Amino acid sequence: MKKYDDLLETAIKSAENAYCIYSGFRVGSALLCTDGRIFTGCNIENDSYSLTICAERVAVFKAVSEGVTSFSAIAIAGSKDDDFSAPCYPCGACLQVLNRFCGRGFPIILADGAHRLSDFLPYAFNDSMFNK
Ligand code: THU
């Protein structure tokens, strides 16, 4: 966990930019790439609620749009105030997007420690189900 402390701090810092006009819940993410770069993200809410995008997908889409698709870990932090001590678990949509680019053992760093992608999404939908 210690080796990911800075990544988690970067996620917390990224939550400052959260555009959470409806929920008031700030989420930040920090996606570490295998080339050492870090892409950050925050949640961005919209008047048309379903268009809201989570912090994790913002970070992934920023990276992929810059040609980076190889990732080492992601840190996620969420809070309604300045206390980020409780874990903010990633939603199913973000897990599905991460699963496209990351292995089952991909580290997901939260306030309560390091988890694996497969801990949250044990049976992932993937292209092997339609590309037979
Ligand atoms: N949210 C995230 O940014 N990431 C997640 O994995 C779960 C939820 C955001 C979306 C919305 O702006 C707010 O948290 C409340 O659902």
mmCIF file of N, CA and C and ligand atoms in Angstrom:
data_model
loop_
_atom_site.group_PDB
_atom_site.id
_atom_site.type_symbol
_atom_site.label_atom_id
_atom_site.label_comp_id
_atom_site.label_asym_id
_atom_site.label_seq_id
_atom_site.Cartn_x
_atom_site.Cartn_y
_atom_site.Cartn_z
ATOM 1 N N MET A 1 0.849 -1.204 0.000
ATOM 2 C CA MET A 1 0.000 0.000 0.000
ATOM 3 C C MET A 1 0.877 1.243 0.000
ATOM 4 N N LYS A 2 1.936 1.194 0.789
ATOM 5 C CA LYS A 2 2.806 2.366 0.924
ATOM 6 C C LYS A 2 3.236 2.906 -0.433
ATOM 7 N N LYS A 3 3.531 1.974 -1.353
ATOM 8 C CA LYS A 3 4.016 2.436 -2.652
ATOM 9 C C LYS A 3 2.943 3.192 -3.442
ATOM 10 N N TYR A 4 1.707 3.056 -3.021
ATOM 11 C CA TYR A 4 0.629 3.761 -3.716
ATOM 12 C C TYR A 4 0.109 4.972 -2.943
ATOM 13 N N ASP A 5 0.770 5.325 -1.852
ATOM 14 C CA ASP A 5 0.295 6.462 -1.033
ATOM 15 C C ASP A 5 0.201 7.747 -1.853
ATOM 16 N N ASP A 6 1.224 7.990 -2.669
ATOM 17 C CA ASP A 6 1.230 9.230 -3.464
ATOM 18 C C ASP A 6 0.102 9.220 -4.502
ATOM 19 N N LEU A 7 -0.160 8.037 -5.065
ATOM 20 C CA LEU A 7 -1.224 7.925 -6.074
ATOM 21 C C LEU A 7 -2.572 8.246 -5.435
ATOM 22 N N LEU A 8 -2.777 7.745 -4.217
ATOM 23 C CA LEU A 8 -4.032 8.031 -3.515
ATOM 24 C C LEU A 8 -4.136 9.522 -3.188
ATOM 25 N N GLU A 9 -3.039 10.119 -2.803
ATOM 26 C CA GLU A 9 -3.032 11.569 -2.535
ATOM 27 C C GLU A 9 -3.396 12.352 -3.799
ATOM 28 N N THR A 10 -2.892 11.884 -4.941
ATOM 29 C CA THR A 10 -3.198 12.548 -6.213
ATOM 30 C C THR A 10 -4.685 12.420 -6.533
ATOM 31 N N ALA A 11 -5.258 11.275 -6.217
ATOM 32 C CA ALA A 11 -6.710 11.082 -6.431
ATOM 33 C C ALA A 11 -7.503 12.041 -5.553
ATOM 34 N N ILE A 12 -7.101 12.157 -4.300
ATOM 35 C CA ILE A 12 -7.796 13.072 -3.366
ATOM 36 C C ILE A 12 -7.700 14.502 -3.886
ATOM 37 N N LYS A 13 -6.530 14.875 -4.353
ATOM 38 C CA LYS A 13 -6.320 16.235 -4.879
ATOM 39 C C LYS A 13 -7.213 16.463 -6.110
ATOM 40 N N SER A 14 -7.345 15.435 -6.935
ATOM 41 C CA SER A 14 -8.143 15.557 -8.162
ATOM 42 C C SER A 14 -9.622 15.760 -7.856
ATOM 43 N N ALA A 15 -10.054 15.305 -6.687
ATOM 44 C CA ALA A 15 -11.460 15.465 -6.299
ATOM 45 C C ALA A 15 -11.825 16.940 -6.131
ATOM 46 N N GLU A 16 -10.821 17.778 -5.960
ATOM 47 C CA GLU A 16 -11.081 19.227 -5.830
ATOM 48 C C GLU A 16 -11.804 19.772 -7.060
ATOM 49 N N ASN A 17 -11.532 19.173 -8.205
ATOM 50 C CA ASN A 17 -12.135 19.662 -9.457
ATOM 51 C C ASN A 17 -13.485 19.028 -9.751
ATOM 52 N N ALA A 18 -13.956 18.180 -8.861
ATOM 53 C CA ALA A 18 -15.238 17.502 -9.109
ATOM 54 C C ALA A 18 -16.329 18.532 -9.405
ATOM 55 N N TYR A 19 -17.109 18.233 -10.436
ATOM 56 C CA TYR A 19 -18.242 19.088 -10.782
ATOM 57 C C TYR A 19 -19.494 18.326 -10.343
ATOM 58 N N CYS A 20 -19.781 18.470 -9.048
ATOM 59 C CA CYS A 20 -20.811 17.615 -8.437
ATOM 60 C C CYS A 20 -21.951 18.474 -7.903
ATOM 61 N N ILE A 21 -22.529 19.240 -8.817
ATOM 62 C CA ILE A 21 -23.586 20.192 -8.479
ATOM 63 C C ILE A 21 -24.827 19.544 -7.880
ATOM 64 N N TYR A 22 -25.065 18.260 -8.166
ATOM 65 C CA TYR A 22 -26.265 17.607 -7.654
ATOM 66 C C TYR A 22 -26.000 16.740 -6.438
ATOM 67 N N SER A 23 -24.997 15.897 -6.496
ATOM 68 C CA SER A 23 -24.767 14.978 -5.369
ATOM 69 C C SER A 23 -23.940 15.623 -4.263
ATOM 70 N N GLY A 24 -23.104 16.569 -4.620
ATOM 71 C CA GLY A 24 -22.182 17.123 -3.627
ATOM 72 C C GLY A 24 -21.106 16.134 -3.238
ATOM 73 N N PHE A 25 -21.035 15.011 -3.941
ATOM 74 C CA PHE A 25 -20.063 13.955 -3.640
ATOM 75 C C PHE A 25 -18.882 14.091 -4.592
ATOM 76 N N ARG A 26 -17.750 14.458 -4.018
ATOM 77 C CA ARG A 26 -16.544 14.668 -4.836
ATOM 78 C C ARG A 26 -15.786 13.360 -4.997
ATOM 79 N N VAL A 27 -15.473 13.022 -6.238
ATOM 80 C CA VAL A 27 -14.666 11.828 -6.492
ATOM 81 C C VAL A 27 -13.461 12.230 -7.332
ATOM 82 N N GLY A 28 -12.316 11.695 -6.959
ATOM 83 C CA GLY A 28 -11.095 11.919 -7.728
ATOM 84 C C GLY A 28 -10.445 10.585 -8.056
ATOM 85 N N SER A 29 -9.749 10.540 -9.166
ATOM 86 C CA SER A 29 -9.050 9.304 -9.539
ATOM 87 C C SER A 29 -7.663 9.654 -10.065
ATOM 88 N N ALA A 30 -6.757 8.707 -9.923
ATOM 89 C CA ALA A 30 -5.398 8.873 -10.455
ATOM 90 C C ALA A 30 -4.992 7.542 -11.074
ATOM 91 N N LEU A 31 -4.800 7.564 -12.391
ATOM 92 C CA LEU A 31 -4.511 6.344 -13.143
ATOM 93 C C LEU A 31 -3.022 6.325 -13.492
ATOM 94 N N LEU A 32 -2.318 5.368 -12.918
ATOM 95 C CA LEU A 32 -0.879 5.231 -13.174
ATOM 96 C C LEU A 32 -0.678 4.356 -14.409
ATOM 97 N N CYS A 33 0.071 4.876 -15.377
ATOM 98 C CA CYS A 33 0.321 4.148 -16.621
ATOM 99 C C CYS A 33 1.671 3.426 -16.524
ATOM 100 N N THR A 34 1.846 2.404 -17.338
ATOM 101 C CA THR A 34 3.099 1.645 -17.243
ATOM 102 C C THR A 34 4.303 2.484 -17.673
ATOM 103 N N ASP A 35 4.049 3.564 -18.418
ATOM 104 C CA ASP A 35 5.163 4.446 -18.787
ATOM 105 C C ASP A 35 5.443 5.489 -17.705
ATOM 106 N N GLY A 36 4.751 5.390 -16.578
ATOM 107 C CA GLY A 36 5.003 6.282 -15.447
ATOM 108 C C GLY A 36 4.124 7.514 -15.419
ATOM 109 N N ARG A 37 3.405 7.765 -16.513
ATOM 110 C CA ARG A 37 2.530 8.935 -16.514
ATOM 111 C C ARG A 37 1.307 8.677 -15.630
ATOM 112 N N ILE A 38 0.737 9.760 -15.143
ATOM 113 C CA ILE A 38 -0.484 9.650 -14.343
ATOM 114 C C ILE A 38 -1.559 10.530 -14.973
ATOM 115 N N PHE A 39 -2.705 9.929 -15.248
ATOM 116 C CA PHE A 39 -3.863 10.695 -15.727
ATOM 117 C C PHE A 39 -4.852 10.785 -14.568
ATOM 118 N N THR A 40 -5.346 11.980 -14.331
ATOM 119 C CA THR A 40 -6.291 12.160 -13.235
ATOM 120 C C THR A 40 -7.700 12.344 -13.782
ATOM 121 N N GLY A 41 -8.675 12.178 -12.908
ATOM 122 C CA GLY A 41 -10.069 12.385 -13.301
ATOM 123 C C GLY A 41 -10.890 12.825 -12.108
ATOM 124 N N CYS A 42 -12.047 13.399 -12.397
ATOM 125 C CA CYS A 42 -13.013 13.742 -11.350
ATOM 126 C C CYS A 42 -14.394 13.498 -11.936
ATOM 127 N N ASN A 43 -15.386 13.378 -11.063
ATOM 128 C CA ASN A 43 -16.745 13.196 -11.578
ATOM 129 C C ASN A 43 -17.278 14.513 -12.123
ATOM 130 N N ILE A 44 -18.048 14.406 -13.188
ATOM 131 C CA ILE A 44 -18.628 15.591 -13.845
ATOM 132 C C ILE A 44 -20.122 15.334 -14.017
ATOM 133 N N GLU A 45 -20.918 16.077 -13.262
ATOM 134 C CA GLU A 45 -22.368 15.857 -13.298
ATOM 135 C C GLU A 45 -23.029 16.787 -14.316
ATOM 136 N N ASN A 46 -24.250 16.420 -14.687
ATOM 137 C CA ASN A 46 -24.972 17.171 -15.713
ATOM 138 C C ASN A 46 -26.442 17.314 -15.325
ATOM 139 N N ASP A 47 -27.072 18.353 -15.823
ATOM 140 C CA ASP A 47 -28.499 18.575 -15.571
ATOM 141 C C ASP A 47 -29.329 17.399 -16.062
ATOM 142 N N SER A 48 -28.884 16.780 -17.127
ATOM 143 C CA SER A 48 -29.479 15.528 -17.574
ATOM 144 C C SER A 48 -28.690 14.434 -16.856
ATOM 145 N N TYR A 49 -29.230 14.020 -15.700
ATOM 146 C CA TYR A 49 -28.462 13.240 -14.724
ATOM 147 C C TYR A 49 -27.654 12.083 -15.316
ATOM 148 N N SER A 50 -28.274 11.369 -16.271
ATOM 149 C CA SER A 50 -27.615 10.145 -16.746
ATOM 150 C C SER A 50 -26.362 10.433 -17.561
ATOM 151 N N LEU A 51 -26.145 11.693 -17.894
ATOM 152 C CA LEU A 51 -24.930 12.048 -18.640
ATOM 153 C C LEU A 51 -23.733 12.266 -17.724
ATOM 154 N N THR A 52 -23.980 12.196 -16.443
ATOM 155 C CA THR A 52 -22.881 12.299 -15.470
ATOM 156 C C THR A 52 -21.836 11.231 -15.770
ATOM 157 N N ILE A 53 -20.566 11.620 -15.613
ATOM 158 C CA ILE A 53 -19.508 10.624 -15.797
ATOM 159 C C ILE A 53 -18.664 10.555 -14.529
ATOM 160 N N CYS A 54 -18.260 9.342 -14.203
ATOM 161 C CA CYS A 54 -17.483 9.101 -12.984
ATOM 162 C C CYS A 54 -16.019 9.489 -13.188
ATOM 163 N N ALA A 55 -15.363 9.728 -12.066
ATOM 164 C CA ALA A 55 -13.954 10.122 -12.057
ATOM 165 C C ALA A 55 -13.050 9.080 -12.731
ATOM 166 N N GLU A 56 -13.352 7.816 -12.529
ATOM 167 C CA GLU A 56 -12.490 6.750 -13.071
ATOM 168 C C GLU A 56 -12.519 6.734 -14.598
ATOM 169 N N ARG A 57 -13.734 6.859 -15.147
ATOM 170 C CA ARG A 57 -13.826 6.819 -16.612
ATOM 171 C C ARG A 57 -13.210 8.057 -17.246
ATOM 172 N N VAL A 58 -13.306 9.188 -16.563
ATOM 173 C CA VAL A 58 -12.645 10.390 -17.091
ATOM 174 C C VAL A 58 -11.139 10.130 -17.228
ATOM 175 N N ALA A 59 -10.547 9.556 -16.202
ATOM 176 C CA ALA A 59 -9.090 9.294 -16.243
ATOM 177 C C ALA A 59 -8.745 8.299 -17.349
ATOM 178 N N VAL A 60 -9.519 7.228 -17.459
ATOM 179 C CA VAL A 60 -9.239 6.221 -18.494
ATOM 180 C C VAL A 60 -9.397 6.831 -19.883
ATOM 181 N N PHE A 61 -10.457 7.588 -20.083
ATOM 182 C CA PHE A 61 -10.698 8.145 -21.423
ATOM 183 C C PHE A 61 -9.673 9.226 -21.766
ATOM 184 N N LYS A 62 -9.236 9.974 -20.768
ATOM 185 C CA LYS A 62 -8.165 10.936 -21.030
ATOM 186 C C LYS A 62 -6.911 10.200 -21.512
ATOM 187 N N ALA A 63 -6.561 9.124 -20.819
ATOM 188 C CA ALA A 63 -5.347 8.375 -21.179
ATOM 189 C C ALA A 63 -5.473 7.767 -22.579
ATOM 190 N N VAL A 64 -6.577 7.087 -22.816
ATOM 191 C CA VAL A 64 -6.743 6.405 -24.105
ATOM 192 C C VAL A 64 -6.771 7.426 -25.243
ATOM 193 N N SER A 65 -7.374 8.566 -24.996
ATOM 194 C CA SER A 65 -7.434 9.597 -26.042
ATOM 195 C C SER A 65 -6.071 10.210 -26.326
ATOM 196 N N GLU A 66 -5.126 9.962 -25.403
ATOM 197 C CA GLU A 66 -3.750 10.427 -25.628
ATOM 198 C C GLU A 66 -2.871 9.285 -26.127
ATOM 199 N N GLY A 67 -3.498 8.164 -26.457
ATOM 200 C CA GLY A 67 -2.754 7.032 -27.018
ATOM 201 C C GLY A 67 -2.157 6.098 -25.993
ATOM 202 N N VAL A 68 -2.537 6.254 -24.734
ATOM 203 C CA VAL A 68 -1.988 5.419 -23.659
ATOM 204 C C VAL A 68 -3.043 4.388 -23.237
ATOM 205 N N THR A 69 -2.683 3.118 -23.326
ATOM 206 C CA THR A 69 -3.662 2.063 -23.001
ATOM 207 C C THR A 69 -3.096 1.011 -22.033
ATOM 208 N N SER A 70 -1.903 1.239 -21.525
ATOM 209 C CA SER A 70 -1.284 0.266 -20.628
ATOM 210 C C SER A 70 -1.164 0.864 -19.226
ATOM 211 N N PHE A 71 -1.857 0.234 -18.281
ATOM 212 C CA PHE A 71 -1.986 0.830 -16.949
ATOM 213 C C PHE A 71 -1.457 -0.095 -15.852
ATOM 214 N N SER A 72 -0.954 0.534 -14.773
ATOM 215 C CA SER A 72 -0.387 -0.223 -13.645
ATOM 216 C C SER A 72 -1.303 -0.265 -12.426
ATOM 217 N N ALA A 73 -2.047 0.816 -12.203
ATOM 218 C CA ALA A 73 -2.921 0.883 -11.013
ATOM 219 C C ALA A 73 -3.813 2.110 -11.122
ATOM 220 N N ILE A 74 -4.909 2.079 -10.369
ATOM 221 C CA ILE A 74 -5.749 3.284 -10.262
ATOM 222 C C ILE A 74 -6.072 3.513 -8.793
ATOM 223 N N ALA A 75 -6.014 4.785 -8.381
ATOM 224 C CA ALA A 75 -6.439 5.159 -7.033
ATOM 225 C C ALA A 75 -7.728 5.968 -7.158
ATOM 226 N N ILE A 76 -8.639 5.757 -6.210
ATOM 227 C CA ILE A 76 -9.947 6.419 -6.230
ATOM 228 C C ILE A 76 -10.247 6.945 -4.827
ATOM 229 N N ALA A 77 -10.764 8.167 -4.771
ATOM 230 C CA ALA A 77 -11.123 8.743 -3.469
ATOM 231 C C ALA A 77 -12.418 9.522 -3.627
ATOM 232 N N GLY A 78 -13.306 9.405 -2.654
ATOM 233 C CA GLY A 78 -14.578 10.125 -2.727
ATOM 234 C C GLY A 78 -15.028 10.592 -1.357
ATOM 235 N N SER A 79 -15.683 11.762 -1.327
ATOM 236 C CA SER A 79 -16.143 12.292 -0.050
ATOM 237 C C SER A 79 -17.157 13.413 -0.273
ATOM 238 N N LYS A 80 -18.018 13.610 0.723
ATOM 239 C CA LYS A 80 -18.941 14.758 0.669
ATOM 240 C C LYS A 80 -18.340 15.951 1.385
ATOM 241 N N ASP A 81 -17.285 15.717 2.154
ATOM 242 C CA ASP A 81 -16.599 16.820 2.828
ATOM 243 C C ASP A 81 -15.102 16.652 2.585
ATOM 244 N N ASP A 82 -14.290 16.992 3.549
ATOM 245 C CA ASP A 82 -12.844 16.865 3.318
ATOM 246 C C ASP A 82 -12.282 15.585 3.911
ATOM 247 N N ASP A 83 -13.164 14.703 4.337
ATOM 248 C CA ASP A 83 -12.704 13.466 4.961
ATOM 249 C C ASP A 83 -12.734 12.336 3.929
ATOM 250 N N PHE A 84 -11.558 11.921 3.495
ATOM 251 C CA PHE A 84 -11.460 10.873 2.474
ATOM 252 C C PHE A 84 -11.025 9.538 3.081
ATOM 253 N N SER A 85 -11.333 9.364 4.374
ATOM 254 C CA SER A 85 -10.826 8.163 5.057
ATOM 255 C C SER A 85 -11.661 6.909 4.764
ATOM 256 N N ALA A 86 -12.894 7.083 4.301
ATOM 257 C CA ALA A 86 -13.721 5.907 3.986
ATOM 258 C C ALA A 86 -13.529 5.534 2.509
ATOM 259 N N PRO A 87 -13.522 4.233 2.192
ATOM 260 C CA PRO A 87 -13.318 3.837 0.789
ATOM 261 C C PRO A 87 -14.491 4.245 -0.101
ATOM 262 N N CYS A 88 -14.172 4.656 -1.328
ATOM 263 C CA CYS A 88 -15.184 4.933 -2.349
ATOM 264 C C CYS A 88 -15.042 3.832 -3.392
ATOM 265 N N TYR A 89 -15.938 2.869 -3.354
ATOM 266 C CA TYR A 89 -15.833 1.731 -4.277
ATOM 267 C C TYR A 89 -16.244 2.132 -5.689
ATOM 268 N N PRO A 90 -15.542 1.631 -6.685
ATOM 269 C CA PRO A 90 -15.857 1.984 -8.072
ATOM 270 C C PRO A 90 -17.180 1.373 -8.523
ATOM 271 N N CYS A 91 -17.913 2.093 -9.363
ATOM 272 C CA CYS A 91 -19.201 1.578 -9.843
ATOM 273 C C CYS A 91 -18.967 0.523 -10.928
ATOM 274 N N GLY A 92 -20.021 -0.194 -11.236
ATOM 275 C CA GLY A 92 -19.932 -1.284 -12.213
ATOM 276 C C GLY A 92 -19.534 -0.832 -13.595
ATOM 277 N N ALA A 93 -20.024 0.341 -14.004
ATOM 278 C CA ALA A 93 -19.685 0.833 -15.350
ATOM 279 C C ALA A 93 -18.192 1.100 -15.459
ATOM 280 N N CYS A 94 -17.624 1.699 -14.425
ATOM 281 C CA CYS A 94 -16.176 1.986 -14.461
ATOM 282 C C CYS A 94 -15.361 0.698 -14.409
ATOM 283 N N LEU A 95 -15.834 -0.275 -13.649
ATOM 284 C CA LEU A 95 -15.128 -1.559 -13.597
ATOM 285 C C LEU A 95 -15.116 -2.217 -14.971
ATOM 286 N N GLN A 96 -16.246 -2.133 -15.665
ATOM 287 C CA GLN A 96 -16.337 -2.725 -17.004
ATOM 288 C C GLN A 96 -15.367 -2.037 -17.964
ATOM 289 N N VAL A 97 -15.248 -0.723 -17.865
ATOM 290 C CA VAL A 97 -14.318 0.013 -18.733
ATOM 291 C C VAL A 97 -12.877 -0.350 -18.379
ATOM 292 N N LEU A 98 -12.574 -0.411 -17.091
ATOM 293 C CA LEU A 98 -11.212 -0.802 -16.678
ATOM 294 C C LEU A 98 -10.885 -2.206 -17.170
ATOM 295 N N ASN A 99 -11.887 -3.093 -17.136
ATOM 296 C CA ASN A 99 -11.661 -4.479 -17.537
ATOM 297 C C ASN A 99 -11.218 -4.606 -18.998
ATOM 298 N N ARG A 100 -11.597 -3.643 -19.828
ATOM 299 C CA ARG A 100 -11.196 -3.655 -21.254
ATOM 300 C C ARG A 100 -9.679 -3.504 -21.400
ATOM 301 N N PHE A 101 -9.082 -2.742 -20.466
ATOM 302 C CA PHE A 101 -7.668 -2.395 -20.605
ATOM 303 C C PHE A 101 -6.758 -3.058 -19.575
ATOM 304 N N CYS A 102 -7.326 -3.548 -18.490
ATOM 305 C CA CYS A 102 -6.505 -4.007 -17.368
ATOM 306 C C CYS A 102 -6.778 -5.473 -17.052
ATOM 307 N N GLY A 103 -5.762 -6.139 -16.528
ATOM 308 C CA GLY A 103 -5.895 -7.557 -16.180
ATOM 309 C C GLY A 103 -6.727 -7.753 -14.923
ATOM 310 N N ARG A 104 -7.037 -9.018 -14.662
ATOM 311 C CA ARG A 104 -7.904 -9.331 -13.509
ATOM 312 C C ARG A 104 -7.254 -8.923 -12.179
ATOM 313 N N GLY A 105 -5.914 -8.938 -12.166
ATOM 314 C CA GLY A 105 -5.209 -8.594 -10.924
ATOM 315 C C GLY A 105 -4.896 -7.117 -10.780
ATOM 316 N N PHE A 106 -5.422 -6.311 -11.683
ATOM 317 C CA PHE A 106 -5.138 -4.872 -11.699
ATOM 318 C C PHE A 106 -5.418 -4.239 -10.325
ATOM 319 N N PRO A 107 -4.427 -3.537 -9.759
ATOM 320 C CA PRO A 107 -4.612 -2.946 -8.419
ATOM 321 C C PRO A 107 -5.535 -1.726 -8.422
ATOM 322 N N ILE A 108 -6.519 -1.760 -7.527
ATOM 323 C CA ILE A 108 -7.434 -0.637 -7.316
ATOM 324 C C ILE A 108 -7.190 -0.150 -5.888
ATOM 325 N N ILE A 109 -6.652 1.057 -5.794
ATOM 326 C CA ILE A 109 -6.204 1.586 -4.508
ATOM 327 C C ILE A 109 -7.275 2.493 -3.919
ATOM 328 N N LEU A 110 -7.763 2.102 -2.751
ATOM 329 C CA LEU A 110 -8.808 2.872 -2.064
ATOM 330 C C LEU A 110 -8.326 3.254 -0.666
ATOM 331 N N ALA A 111 -9.142 4.020 0.048
ATOM 332 C CA ALA A 111 -8.752 4.458 1.393
ATOM 333 C C ALA A 111 -8.523 3.283 2.341
ATOM 334 N N ASP A 112 -9.165 2.143 2.056
ATOM 335 C CA ASP A 112 -8.998 0.984 2.950
ATOM 336 C C ASP A 112 -7.941 0.002 2.449
ATOM 337 N N GLY A 113 -7.189 0.400 1.441
ATOM 338 C CA GLY A 113 -6.086 -0.453 0.992
ATOM 339 C C GLY A 113 -6.166 -0.825 -0.478
ATOM 340 N N ALA A 114 -5.342 -1.797 -0.863
ATOM 341 C CA ALA A 114 -5.257 -2.221 -2.264
ATOM 342 C C ALA A 114 -6.202 -3.390 -2.514
ATOM 343 N N HIS A 115 -6.949 -3.291 -3.592
ATOM 344 C CA HIS A 115 -7.857 -4.361 -4.020
ATOM 345 C C HIS A 115 -7.456 -4.772 -5.433
ATOM 346 N N ARG A 116 -8.114 -5.799 -5.945
ATOM 347 C CA ARG A 116 -7.891 -6.249 -7.325
ATOM 348 C C ARG A 116 -9.176 -6.046 -8.111
ATOM 349 N N LEU A 117 -9.026 -5.822 -9.411
ATOM 350 C CA LEU A 117 -10.206 -5.674 -10.265
ATOM 351 C C LEU A 117 -11.146 -6.868 -10.105
ATOM 352 N N SER A 118 -10.570 -8.053 -10.014
ATOM 353 C CA SER A 118 -11.408 -9.263 -9.919
ATOM 354 C C SER A 118 -12.156 -9.354 -8.584
ATOM 355 N N ASP A 119 -11.700 -8.597 -7.566
ATOM 356 C CA ASP A 119 -12.440 -8.590 -6.287
ATOM 357 C C ASP A 119 -13.828 -7.996 -6.491
ATOM 358 N N PHE A 120 -13.882 -6.962 -7.352
ATOM 359 C CA PHE A 120 -15.141 -6.234 -7.554
ATOM 360 C C PHE A 120 -15.947 -6.761 -8.734
ATOM 361 N N LEU A 121 -15.252 -7.326 -9.709
ATOM 362 C CA LEU A 121 -15.917 -7.793 -10.937
ATOM 363 C C LEU A 121 -15.440 -9.221 -11.239
ATOM 364 N N PRO A 122 -15.903 -10.173 -10.436
ATOM 365 C CA PRO A 122 -15.371 -11.546 -10.588
ATOM 366 C C PRO A 122 -15.713 -12.185 -11.928
ATOM 367 N N TYR A 123 -16.861 -11.874 -12.484
ATOM 368 C CA TYR A 123 -17.255 -12.440 -13.783
ATOM 369 C C TYR A 123 -17.477 -11.276 -14.748
ATOM 370 N N ALA A 124 -16.453 -10.945 -15.496
ATOM 371 C CA ALA A 124 -16.558 -9.776 -16.369
ATOM 372 C C ALA A 124 -17.084 -10.156 -17.743
ATOM 373 N N PHE A 125 -17.977 -9.337 -18.247
ATOM 374 C CA PHE A 125 -18.399 -9.482 -19.632
ATOM 375 C C PHE A 125 -17.229 -9.064 -20.515
ATOM 376 N N ASN A 126 -16.954 -9.871 -21.545
ATOM 377 C CA ASN A 126 -15.876 -9.477 -22.457
ATOM 378 C C ASN A 126 -16.133 -10.056 -23.842
ATOM 379 N N ASP A 127 -15.262 -9.699 -24.787
ATOM 380 C CA ASP A 127 -15.505 -10.032 -26.189
ATOM 381 C C ASP A 127 -15.468 -11.524 -26.488
ATOM 382 N N SER A 128 -14.918 -12.326 -25.576
ATOM 383 C CA SER A 128 -14.884 -13.771 -25.837
ATOM 384 C C SER A 128 -16.310 -14.331 -25.876
ATOM 385 N N MET A 129 -17.250 -13.585 -25.337
ATOM 386 C CA MET A 129 -18.636 -14.062 -25.305
ATOM 387 C C MET A 129 -19.355 -13.851 -26.618
ATOM 388 N N PHE A 130 -18.870 -12.949 -27.445
ATOM 389 C CA PHE A 130 -19.511 -12.774 -28.754
ATOM 390 C C PHE A 130 -18.559 -13.010 -29.915
ATOM 391 N N ASN A 131 -17.260 -13.128 -29.658
ATOM 392 C CA ASN A 131 -16.280 -13.405 -30.709
ATOM 393 C C ASN A 131 -15.855 -14.863 -30.665
ATOM 394 N N LYS A 132 -16.753 -15.777 -30.944
ATOM 395 C CA LYS A 132 -16.401 -17.194 -30.888
ATOM 396 C C LYS A 132 -16.189 -17.726 -32.288
HETATM 397 N N1 THU B 1 -19.123 8.464 -8.867
HETATM 398 C C1 THU B 1 -17.850 8.380 -9.354
HETATM 399 O O1 THU B 1 -17.255 9.379 -9.787
HETATM 400 N N2 THU B 1 -17.257 7.163 -9.383
HETATM 401 C C2 THU B 1 -17.843 5.999 -8.967
HETATM 402 O O2 THU B 1 -17.278 4.920 -9.150
HETATM 403 C C3 THU B 1 -19.144 6.057 -8.296
HETATM 404 C C4 THU B 1 -19.887 7.341 -8.394
HETATM 405 C C5 THU B 1 -19.780 9.772 -8.855
HETATM 406 C C6 THU B 1 -20.889 9.927 -9.863
HETATM 407 C C7 THU B 1 -21.742 11.005 -9.232
HETATM 408 O O3 THU B 1 -21.281 12.262 -9.667
HETATM 409 C C8 THU B 1 -21.487 10.876 -7.746
HETATM 410 O O4 THU B 1 -20.366 10.020 -7.598
HETATM 411 C C9 THU B 1 -22.653 10.300 -6.965
HETATM 412 O O5 THU B 1 -23.106 9.142 -7.554
#
